[in-house]
Amino acid sequence: MQVITPLFNLADFPENTRALTPCTLQGETVGAFFLAPRRAITDVYARVMRALPAGRVLLLYIDGLGYSLYERACPASLPFIRRTFACTAARTAYPPLTQPCMASMLTGVWPDAHGVLSRRDHRPRVPSLMAVPGAMLIEADSELLALEQPPVLTLAQAGESVDAAVLREALKAVRTDAPLVIVHFHGLDDMEHDVGDDAARLRGKLLELDDAVRALCAGFHGTAILCADHGAHRDGASAGHGRFDCRDMFVPYGEAVL
């Protein structure tokens, strides 16, 4: 059985220790965490719902930003995020794929409860944050989950990155009176699949995302939460995700009052 911490996969670890916290899917144990993770992406739902009565909430969702990459990239490539959010490690859902993890983030429950178990599943069977009246979700060019309200889809213009297109619409959204604005940046995950998880090769994209987060925070007043869905591990010349591996299963989580 694989045993993981936020930054390491542990080999030859005794399975009967009381310090292990199992990770299960449909009754099967897929691996274990060494010590219980203090944060989880399911915390996002409850934190947003607690913050909304006091004011607006901005949820900044960076696809593919694992905690391992966050640590290797900071502070050089993520200076604003590091300074503003001071992220800690949070466990994500298994399997660490966008649809199951995004559903766990937005519903507050694990895949066995929300029913999104793979990339083929799109409709959570429990309420999500998009049930909040007036909530907005800014996506790239496709609807990844069928939620209570449709997302705002974006299409990159000539010379524009997918994340720049999302930022363009997200800046409009933060200037509205929407109580909850969820912004899903997808470009890092796309790039990791092409070039791997090396922080140096991803530096340009990470700096772009850091600047995008800074621009959104500058125009927003309320509670801001930054999180990711999953990380990625090197797989030859590229990177993949979907395994019970520390690089896939831990993501950064941080909050700020703006």
PDB file of C-alpha atoms in Angstrom:
ATOM      1  CA  MET A   1       0.000   0.000   0.000  1.00  0.00           C
ATOM      2  CA  GLN A   2       1.289   3.447  -0.962  1.00  0.00           C
ATOM      3  CA  VAL A   3       1.768   5.830   1.985  1.00  0.00           C
ATOM      4  CA  ILE A   4       2.200   9.534   1.320  1.00  0.00           C
ATOM      5  CA  THR A   5       2.886  12.869   3.052  1.00  0.00           C
ATOM      6  CA  PRO A   6       2.480  16.317   1.424  1.00  0.00           C
ATOM      7  CA  LEU A   7       5.968  16.121  -0.086  1.00  0.00           C
ATOM      8  CA  PHE A   8       7.072  12.470   0.002  1.00  0.00           C
ATOM      9  CA  ASN A   9       5.985   8.973  -0.980  1.00  0.00           C
ATOM     10  CA  LEU A  10       7.065   6.640   1.838  1.00  0.00           C
ATOM     11  CA  ALA A  11       8.442   3.238   0.909  1.00  0.00           C
ATOM     12  CA  ASP A  12       8.299   0.113   3.133  1.00  0.00           C
ATOM     13  CA  PHE A  13       6.110   1.807   5.702  1.00  0.00           C
ATOM     14  CA  PRO A  14       4.439  -0.507   8.259  1.00  0.00           C
ATOM     15  CA  GLU A  15       0.739  -0.705   7.429  1.00  0.00           C
ATOM     16  CA  ASN A  16      -0.435  -1.339  10.993  1.00  0.00           C
ATOM     17  CA  THR A  17       0.724   1.977  12.491  1.00  0.00           C
ATOM     18  CA  ARG A  18      -1.947   4.116  14.131  1.00  0.00           C
ATOM     19  CA  ALA A  19      -0.593   7.187  12.358  1.00  0.00           C
ATOM     20  CA  LEU A  20      -2.019   6.084   8.996  1.00  0.00           C
ATOM     21  CA  THR A  21      -5.244   7.596   7.636  1.00  0.00           C
ATOM     22  CA  PRO A  22      -6.707   5.468   4.827  1.00  0.00           C
ATOM     23  CA  CYS A  23      -7.985   6.877   1.533  1.00  0.00           C
ATOM     24  CA  THR A  24     -10.868   4.856   0.134  1.00  0.00           C
ATOM     25  CA  LEU A  25     -13.019   4.787  -2.987  1.00  0.00           C
ATOM     26  CA  GLN A  26     -16.156   2.650  -3.247  1.00  0.00           C
ATOM     27  CA  GLY A  27     -15.099   0.538  -0.295  1.00  0.00           C
ATOM     28  CA  GLU A  28     -11.561  -0.102  -1.540  1.00  0.00           C
ATOM     29  CA  THR A  29      -8.481   1.298   0.218  1.00  0.00           C
ATOM     30  CA  VAL A  30      -6.300   2.939  -2.431  1.00  0.00           C
ATOM     31  CA  GLY A  31      -3.530   4.172  -0.115  1.00  0.00           C
ATOM     32  CA  ALA A  32      -2.921   5.954   3.164  1.00  0.00           C
ATOM     33  CA  PHE A  33      -1.790   9.326   4.462  1.00  0.00           C
ATOM     34  CA  PHE A  34       0.911   9.375   7.125  1.00  0.00           C
ATOM     35  CA  LEU A  35      -0.804  11.438   9.813  1.00  0.00           C
ATOM     36  CA  ALA A  36      -4.229  12.890   9.150  1.00  0.00           C
ATOM     37  CA  PRO A  37      -4.060  15.841   6.724  1.00  0.00           C
ATOM     38  CA  ARG A  38      -5.104  19.038   8.503  1.00  0.00           C
ATOM     39  CA  ARG A  39      -6.689  20.499   5.369  1.00  0.00           C
ATOM     40  CA  ALA A  40      -8.766  19.036   2.534  1.00  0.00           C
ATOM     41  CA  ILE A  41     -10.276  20.516  -0.610  1.00  0.00           C
ATOM     42  CA  THR A  42     -13.691  19.632   0.798  1.00  0.00           C
ATOM     43  CA  ASP A  43     -13.067  22.444   3.321  1.00  0.00           C
ATOM     44  CA  VAL A  44     -13.645  24.957   0.505  1.00  0.00           C
ATOM     45  CA  TYR A  45     -17.419  24.454   0.474  1.00  0.00           C
ATOM     46  CA  ALA A  46     -17.887  24.950   4.210  1.00  0.00           C
ATOM     47  CA  ARG A  47     -15.483  27.915   4.326  1.00  0.00           C
ATOM     48  CA  VAL A  48     -17.319  29.688   1.492  1.00  0.00           C
ATOM     49  CA  MET A  49     -20.714  29.111   3.111  1.00  0.00           C
ATOM     50  CA  ARG A  50     -19.444  30.475   6.433  1.00  0.00           C
ATOM     51  CA  ALA A  51     -17.934  33.565   4.784  1.00  0.00           C
ATOM     52  CA  LEU A  52     -20.878  34.544   2.578  1.00  0.00           C
ATOM     53  CA  PRO A  53     -23.067  36.038   5.345  1.00  0.00           C
ATOM     54  CA  ALA A  54     -20.263  38.517   6.078  1.00  0.00           C
ATOM     55  CA  GLY A  55     -19.622  39.572   2.472  1.00  0.00           C
ATOM     56  CA  ARG A  56     -18.510  38.502  -0.981  1.00  0.00           C
ATOM     57  CA  VAL A  57     -16.252  35.520  -1.700  1.00  0.00           C
ATOM     58  CA  LEU A  58     -13.715  35.039  -4.511  1.00  0.00           C
ATOM     59  CA  LEU A  59     -12.624  31.431  -5.117  1.00  0.00           C
ATOM     60  CA  LEU A  60      -9.426  31.231  -7.166  1.00  0.00           C
ATOM     61  CA  TYR A  61      -9.061  27.705  -8.564  1.00  0.00           C
ATOM     62  CA  ILE A  62      -5.752  26.852 -10.275  1.00  0.00           C
ATOM     63  CA  ASP A  63      -6.013  23.556 -12.116  1.00  0.00           C
ATOM     64  CA  GLY A  64      -2.988  21.285 -11.737  1.00  0.00           C
ATOM     65  CA  LEU A  65      -1.114  23.257  -9.060  1.00  0.00           C
ATOM     66  CA  GLY A  66       0.128  20.553  -6.712  1.00  0.00           C
ATOM     67  CA  TYR A  67       1.611  21.410  -3.336  1.00  0.00           C
ATOM     68  CA  SER A  68       4.987  20.013  -4.397  1.00  0.00           C
ATOM     69  CA  LEU A  69       5.105  22.356  -7.401  1.00  0.00           C
ATOM     70  CA  TYR A  70       3.884  25.252  -5.238  1.00  0.00           C
ATOM     71  CA  GLU A  71       6.790  24.701  -2.832  1.00  0.00           C
ATOM     72  CA  ARG A  72       9.337  24.426  -5.653  1.00  0.00           C
ATOM     73  CA  ALA A  73       7.971  27.484  -7.471  1.00  0.00           C
ATOM     74  CA  CYS A  74       7.800  29.839  -4.464  1.00  0.00           C
ATOM     75  CA  PRO A  75       8.702  32.560  -3.998  1.00  0.00           C
ATOM     76  CA  ALA A  76      10.339  33.226  -7.370  1.00  0.00           C
ATOM     77  CA  SER A  77       7.396  32.308  -9.608  1.00  0.00           C
ATOM     78  CA  LEU A  78       4.432  32.915  -7.280  1.00  0.00           C
ATOM     79  CA  PRO A  79       5.426  35.983  -5.245  1.00  0.00           C
ATOM     80  CA  PHE A  80       1.959  37.521  -4.804  1.00  0.00           C
ATOM     81  CA  ILE A  81       0.245  34.211  -4.021  1.00  0.00           C
ATOM     82  CA  ARG A  82       2.930  33.270  -1.507  1.00  0.00           C
ATOM     83  CA  ARG A  83       2.789  36.663   0.225  1.00  0.00           C
ATOM     84  CA  THR A  84      -0.993  37.024   0.234  1.00  0.00           C
ATOM     85  CA  PHE A  85      -2.306  33.507   0.839  1.00  0.00           C
ATOM     86  CA  ALA A  86       0.522  31.707   2.732  1.00  0.00           C
ATOM     87  CA  CYS A  87      -0.842  28.379   1.515  1.00  0.00           C
ATOM     88  CA  THR A  88      -0.703  25.116   3.436  1.00  0.00           C
ATOM     89  CA  ALA A  89      -1.033  21.568   2.094  1.00  0.00           C
ATOM     90  CA  ALA A  90      -4.522  20.137   1.597  1.00  0.00           C
ATOM     91  CA  ARG A  91      -5.407  16.610   0.522  1.00  0.00           C
ATOM     92  CA  THR A  92      -7.498  16.232  -2.586  1.00  0.00           C
ATOM     93  CA  ALA A  93      -9.967  13.632  -3.819  1.00  0.00           C
ATOM     94  CA  TYR A  94      -9.169  10.248  -5.270  1.00  0.00           C
ATOM     95  CA  PRO A  95      -8.914   9.788  -8.169  1.00  0.00           C
ATOM     96  CA  PRO A  96      -6.970  13.063  -8.551  1.00  0.00           C
ATOM     97  CA  LEU A  97      -8.654  14.067 -11.812  1.00  0.00           C
ATOM     98  CA  THR A  98     -10.317  17.392 -12.576  1.00  0.00           C
ATOM     99  CA  GLN A  99     -13.978  16.333 -12.495  1.00  0.00           C
ATOM    100  CA  PRO A 100     -13.931  14.338  -9.201  1.00  0.00           C
ATOM    101  CA  CYS A 101     -11.707  16.906  -7.469  1.00  0.00           C
ATOM    102  CA  MET A 102     -13.626  19.921  -8.721  1.00  0.00           C
ATOM    103  CA  ALA A 103     -16.864  18.282  -7.566  1.00  0.00           C
ATOM    104  CA  SER A 104     -15.370  17.675  -4.091  1.00  0.00           C
ATOM    105  CA  MET A 105     -14.210  21.279  -3.878  1.00  0.00           C
ATOM    106  CA  LEU A 106     -17.606  22.685  -4.850  1.00  0.00           C
ATOM    107  CA  THR A 107     -19.815  20.248  -2.893  1.00  0.00           C
ATOM    108  CA  GLY A 108     -17.753  19.635   0.250  1.00  0.00           C
ATOM    109  CA  VAL A 109     -17.962  15.834   0.020  1.00  0.00           C
ATOM    110  CA  TRP A 110     -15.813  13.054  -1.423  1.00  0.00           C
ATOM    111  CA  PRO A 111     -16.511  11.208  -4.713  1.00  0.00           C
ATOM    112  CA  ASP A 112     -18.399   8.339  -3.086  1.00  0.00           C
ATOM    113  CA  ALA A 113     -20.945  10.915  -1.877  1.00  0.00           C
ATOM    114  CA  HIS A 114     -21.173  13.234  -4.890  1.00  0.00           C
ATOM    115  CA  GLY A 115     -20.940  10.456  -7.492  1.00  0.00           C
ATOM    116  CA  VAL A 116     -18.384  12.025  -9.846  1.00  0.00           C
ATOM    117  CA  LEU A 117     -15.849   9.209 -10.008  1.00  0.00           C
ATOM    118  CA  SER A 118     -14.064   9.821 -13.312  1.00  0.00           C
ATOM    119  CA  ARG A 119     -13.674  12.209 -16.237  1.00  0.00           C
ATOM    120  CA  ARG A 120     -16.833  10.689 -17.726  1.00  0.00           C
ATOM    121  CA  ASP A 121     -19.040  11.805 -14.824  1.00  0.00           C
ATOM    122  CA  HIS A 122     -20.329  15.375 -14.892  1.00  0.00           C
ATOM    123  CA  ARG A 123     -23.389  15.731 -12.645  1.00  0.00           C
ATOM    124  CA  PRO A 124     -22.889  15.761  -8.856  1.00  0.00           C
ATOM    125  CA  ARG A 125     -25.804  14.248  -6.981  1.00  0.00           C
ATOM    126  CA  VAL A 126     -25.543  16.707  -4.078  1.00  0.00           C
ATOM    127  CA  PRO A 127     -25.820  20.535  -4.024  1.00  0.00           C
ATOM    128  CA  SER A 128     -22.787  22.615  -4.975  1.00  0.00           C
ATOM    129  CA  LEU A 129     -21.650  26.189  -4.395  1.00  0.00           C
ATOM    130  CA  MET A 130     -23.355  27.087  -7.670  1.00  0.00           C
ATOM    131  CA  ALA A 131     -26.666  26.732  -5.837  1.00  0.00           C
ATOM    132  CA  VAL A 132     -25.850  30.069  -4.164  1.00  0.00           C
ATOM    133  CA  PRO A 133     -28.154  32.638  -5.829  1.00  0.00           C
ATOM    134  CA  GLY A 134     -26.164  34.895  -8.117  1.00  0.00           C
ATOM    135  CA  ALA A 135     -22.961  32.798  -7.984  1.00  0.00           C
ATOM    136  CA  MET A 136     -20.732  32.966 -11.059  1.00  0.00           C
ATOM    137  CA  LEU A 137     -18.261  30.376 -12.367  1.00  0.00           C
ATOM    138  CA  ILE A 138     -15.781  31.568 -14.989  1.00  0.00           C
ATOM    139  CA  GLU A 139     -14.480  28.676 -17.107  1.00  0.00           C
ATOM    140  CA  ALA A 140     -12.405  28.187 -20.240  1.00  0.00           C
ATOM    141  CA  ASP A 141     -14.245  26.967 -23.350  1.00  0.00           C
ATOM    142  CA  SER A 142     -16.059  23.916 -21.938  1.00  0.00           C
ATOM    143  CA  GLU A 143     -18.492  23.045 -19.151  1.00  0.00           C
ATOM    144  CA  LEU A 144     -16.737  20.445 -16.976  1.00  0.00           C
ATOM    145  CA  LEU A 145     -19.569  19.802 -14.509  1.00  0.00           C
ATOM    146  CA  ALA A 146     -23.348  20.142 -14.832  1.00  0.00           C
ATOM    147  CA  LEU A 147     -24.120  22.373 -11.844  1.00  0.00           C
ATOM    148  CA  GLU A 148     -27.133  24.394 -10.676  1.00  0.00           C
ATOM    149  CA  GLN A 149     -26.173  27.343 -12.883  1.00  0.00           C
ATOM    150  CA  PRO A 150     -24.180  27.248 -16.132  1.00  0.00           C
ATOM    151  CA  PRO A 151     -20.669  28.722 -16.169  1.00  0.00           C
ATOM    152  CA  VAL A 152     -19.486  31.741 -18.096  1.00  0.00           C
ATOM    153  CA  LEU A 153     -17.446  30.173 -20.908  1.00  0.00           C
ATOM    154  CA  THR A 154     -14.538  32.007 -22.501  1.00  0.00           C
ATOM    155  CA  LEU A 155     -12.756  31.727 -25.821  1.00  0.00           C
ATOM    156  CA  ALA A 156      -9.180  32.910 -26.267  1.00  0.00           C
ATOM    157  CA  GLN A 157      -8.697  35.583 -28.899  1.00  0.00           C
ATOM    158  CA  ALA A 158      -5.743  35.732 -31.288  1.00  0.00           C
ATOM    159  CA  GLY A 159      -2.505  35.884 -29.280  1.00  0.00           C
ATOM    160  CA  GLU A 160      -4.329  35.342 -25.997  1.00  0.00           C
ATOM    161  CA  SER A 161      -3.747  32.405 -23.640  1.00  0.00           C
ATOM    162  CA  VAL A 162      -6.628  30.362 -22.230  1.00  0.00           C
ATOM    163  CA  ASP A 163      -5.955  31.882 -18.804  1.00  0.00           C
ATOM    164  CA  ALA A 164      -5.883  35.422 -20.189  1.00  0.00           C
ATOM    165  CA  ALA A 165      -9.350  34.826 -21.642  1.00  0.00           C
ATOM    166  CA  VAL A 166     -10.607  33.584 -18.266  1.00  0.00           C
ATOM    167  CA  LEU A 167      -9.025  36.581 -16.542  1.00  0.00           C
ATOM    168  CA  ARG A 168     -10.714  38.985 -18.978  1.00  0.00           C
ATOM    169  CA  GLU A 169     -14.164  37.691 -18.015  1.00  0.00           C
ATOM    170  CA  ALA A 170     -13.277  37.248 -14.337  1.00  0.00           C
ATOM    171  CA  LEU A 171     -12.303  40.920 -14.042  1.00  0.00           C
ATOM    172  CA  LYS A 172     -15.786  41.795 -15.259  1.00  0.00           C
ATOM    173  CA  ALA A 173     -17.332  39.382 -12.743  1.00  0.00           C
ATOM    174  CA  VAL A 174     -15.539  40.830  -9.705  1.00  0.00           C
ATOM    175  CA  ARG A 175     -16.916  44.267 -10.654  1.00  0.00           C
ATOM    176  CA  THR A 176     -20.494  42.975 -10.400  1.00  0.00           C
ATOM    177  CA  ASP A 177     -22.401  42.405  -7.170  1.00  0.00           C
ATOM    178  CA  ALA A 178     -22.214  38.603  -7.491  1.00  0.00           C
ATOM    179  CA  PRO A 179     -21.845  37.230  -3.943  1.00  0.00           C
ATOM    180  CA  LEU A 180     -19.581  34.376  -5.072  1.00  0.00           C
ATOM    181  CA  VAL A 181     -17.183  34.425  -8.019  1.00  0.00           C
ATOM    182  CA  ILE A 182     -15.366  31.177  -8.853  1.00  0.00           C
ATOM    183  CA  VAL A 183     -12.493  31.533 -11.337  1.00  0.00           C
ATOM    184  CA  HIS A 184     -11.079  28.350 -12.889  1.00  0.00           C
ATOM    185  CA  PHE A 185      -7.647  28.765 -14.503  1.00  0.00           C
ATOM    186  CA  HIS A 186      -6.862  25.694 -16.604  1.00  0.00           C
ATOM    187  CA  GLY A 187      -3.685  26.587 -18.499  1.00  0.00           C
ATOM    188  CA  LEU A 188      -1.148  25.174 -16.019  1.00  0.00           C
ATOM    189  CA  ASP A 189      -2.651  21.691 -16.198  1.00  0.00           C
ATOM    190  CA  ASP A 190      -2.617  21.857 -20.004  1.00  0.00           C
ATOM    191  CA  MET A 191       1.041  22.898 -20.016  1.00  0.00           C
ATOM    192  CA  GLU A 192       2.091  20.196 -17.530  1.00  0.00           C
ATOM    193  CA  HIS A 193       0.710  17.546 -19.843  1.00  0.00           C
ATOM    194  CA  ASP A 194       3.006  18.940 -22.534  1.00  0.00           C
ATOM    195  CA  VAL A 195       6.264  19.780 -20.719  1.00  0.00           C
ATOM    196  CA  GLY A 196       6.185  18.082 -17.302  1.00  0.00           C
ATOM    197  CA  ASP A 197       6.202  19.435 -13.755  1.00  0.00           C
ATOM    198  CA  ASP A 198       9.581  21.177 -13.722  1.00  0.00           C
ATOM    199  CA  ALA A 199       9.137  24.542 -11.989  1.00  0.00           C
ATOM    200  CA  ALA A 200      11.731  26.226 -14.203  1.00  0.00           C
ATOM    201  CA  ARG A 201       9.990  25.212 -17.433  1.00  0.00           C
ATOM    202  CA  LEU A 202       6.625  26.286 -16.008  1.00  0.00           C
ATOM    203  CA  ARG A 203       7.894  29.614 -14.657  1.00  0.00           C
ATOM    204  CA  GLY A 204       6.323  31.770 -17.360  1.00  0.00           C
ATOM    205  CA  LYS A 205       2.892  30.211 -16.833  1.00  0.00           C
ATOM    206  CA  LEU A 206       3.197  30.442 -13.042  1.00  0.00           C
ATOM    207  CA  LEU A 207       4.125  34.118 -13.252  1.00  0.00           C
ATOM    208  CA  GLU A 208       1.142  34.709 -15.553  1.00  0.00           C
ATOM    209  CA  LEU A 209      -1.160  33.071 -13.006  1.00  0.00           C
ATOM    210  CA  ASP A 210       0.392  35.012 -10.136  1.00  0.00           C
ATOM    211  CA  ASP A 211      -0.228  38.257 -12.017  1.00  0.00           C
ATOM    212  CA  ALA A 212      -3.809  37.185 -12.791  1.00  0.00           C
ATOM    213  CA  VAL A 213      -4.517  36.451  -9.122  1.00  0.00           C
ATOM    214  CA  ARG A 214      -2.989  39.812  -8.146  1.00  0.00           C
ATOM    215  CA  ALA A 215      -5.190  41.648 -10.673  1.00  0.00           C
ATOM    216  CA  LEU A 216      -8.361  39.946  -9.418  1.00  0.00           C
ATOM    217  CA  CYS A 217      -7.539  40.576  -5.779  1.00  0.00           C
ATOM    218  CA  ALA A 218      -6.840  44.250  -6.494  1.00  0.00           C
ATOM    219  CA  GLY A 219     -10.414  44.730  -7.704  1.00  0.00           C
ATOM    220  CA  PHE A 220     -12.177  42.686  -5.024  1.00  0.00           C
ATOM    221  CA  HIS A 221     -13.292  43.300  -1.444  1.00  0.00           C
ATOM    222  CA  GLY A 222     -14.220  40.313   0.687  1.00  0.00           C
ATOM    223  CA  THR A 223     -12.857  36.851   1.436  1.00  0.00           C
ATOM    224  CA  ALA A 224     -10.552  35.263  -1.129  1.00  0.00           C
ATOM    225  CA  ILE A 225      -9.748  31.535  -1.147  1.00  0.00           C
ATOM    226  CA  LEU A 226      -7.045  29.993  -3.317  1.00  0.00           C
ATOM    227  CA  CYS A 227      -6.998  26.271  -3.991  1.00  0.00           C
ATOM    228  CA  ALA A 228      -6.251  23.682  -6.669  1.00  0.00           C
ATOM    229  CA  ASP A 229      -7.909  20.449  -7.703  1.00  0.00           C
ATOM    230  CA  HIS A 230      -4.914  18.126  -8.071  1.00  0.00           C
ATOM    231  CA  GLY A 231      -1.203  18.092  -8.766  1.00  0.00           C
ATOM    232  CA  ALA A 232       0.850  16.209 -11.348  1.00  0.00           C
ATOM    233  CA  HIS A 233       3.804  13.813 -11.451  1.00  0.00           C
ATOM    234  CA  ARG A 234       6.500  13.476 -14.080  1.00  0.00           C
ATOM    235  CA  ASP A 235       5.718  10.786 -16.640  1.00  0.00           C
ATOM    236  CA  GLY A 236       8.541  10.679 -19.174  1.00  0.00           C
ATOM    237  CA  ALA A 237       8.896  14.051 -20.886  1.00  0.00           C
ATOM    238  CA  SER A 238       5.441  15.199 -19.758  1.00  0.00           C
ATOM    239  CA  ALA A 239       3.392  15.000 -16.563  1.00  0.00           C
ATOM    240  CA  GLY A 240       0.228  13.128 -15.688  1.00  0.00           C
ATOM    241  CA  HIS A 241      -2.124  12.760 -12.760  1.00  0.00           C
ATOM    242  CA  GLY A 242      -4.616  10.233 -11.421  1.00  0.00           C
ATOM    243  CA  ARG A 243      -2.398   8.168  -9.095  1.00  0.00           C
ATOM    244  CA  PHE A 244      -2.239   7.964  -5.321  1.00  0.00           C
ATOM    245  CA  ASP A 245       1.032   9.901  -5.285  1.00  0.00           C
ATOM    246  CA  CYS A 246       1.993  12.846  -3.079  1.00  0.00           C
ATOM    247  CA  ARG A 247       2.512  15.059  -6.134  1.00  0.00           C
ATOM    248  CA  ASP A 248      -1.053  14.350  -7.334  1.00  0.00           C
ATOM    249  CA  MET A 249      -2.859  14.156  -3.975  1.00  0.00           C
ATOM    250  CA  PHE A 250      -1.782  17.352  -2.180  1.00  0.00           C
ATOM    251  CA  VAL A 251      -2.580  20.907  -3.292  1.00  0.00           C
ATOM    252  CA  PRO A 252      -2.061  24.391  -1.804  1.00  0.00           C
ATOM    253  CA  TYR A 253      -4.903  26.001   0.153  1.00  0.00           C
ATOM    254  CA  GLY A 254      -4.905  29.580   1.402  1.00  0.00           C
ATOM    255  CA  GLU A 255      -7.230  32.407   2.454  1.00  0.00           C
ATOM    256  CA  ALA A 256      -7.043  36.175   2.575  1.00  0.00           C
ATOM    257  CA  VAL A 257      -9.337  39.025   3.560  1.00  0.00           C
ATOM    258  CA  LEU A 258      -9.139  41.722   0.912  1.00  0.00           C
TER     259      LEU A 258
END
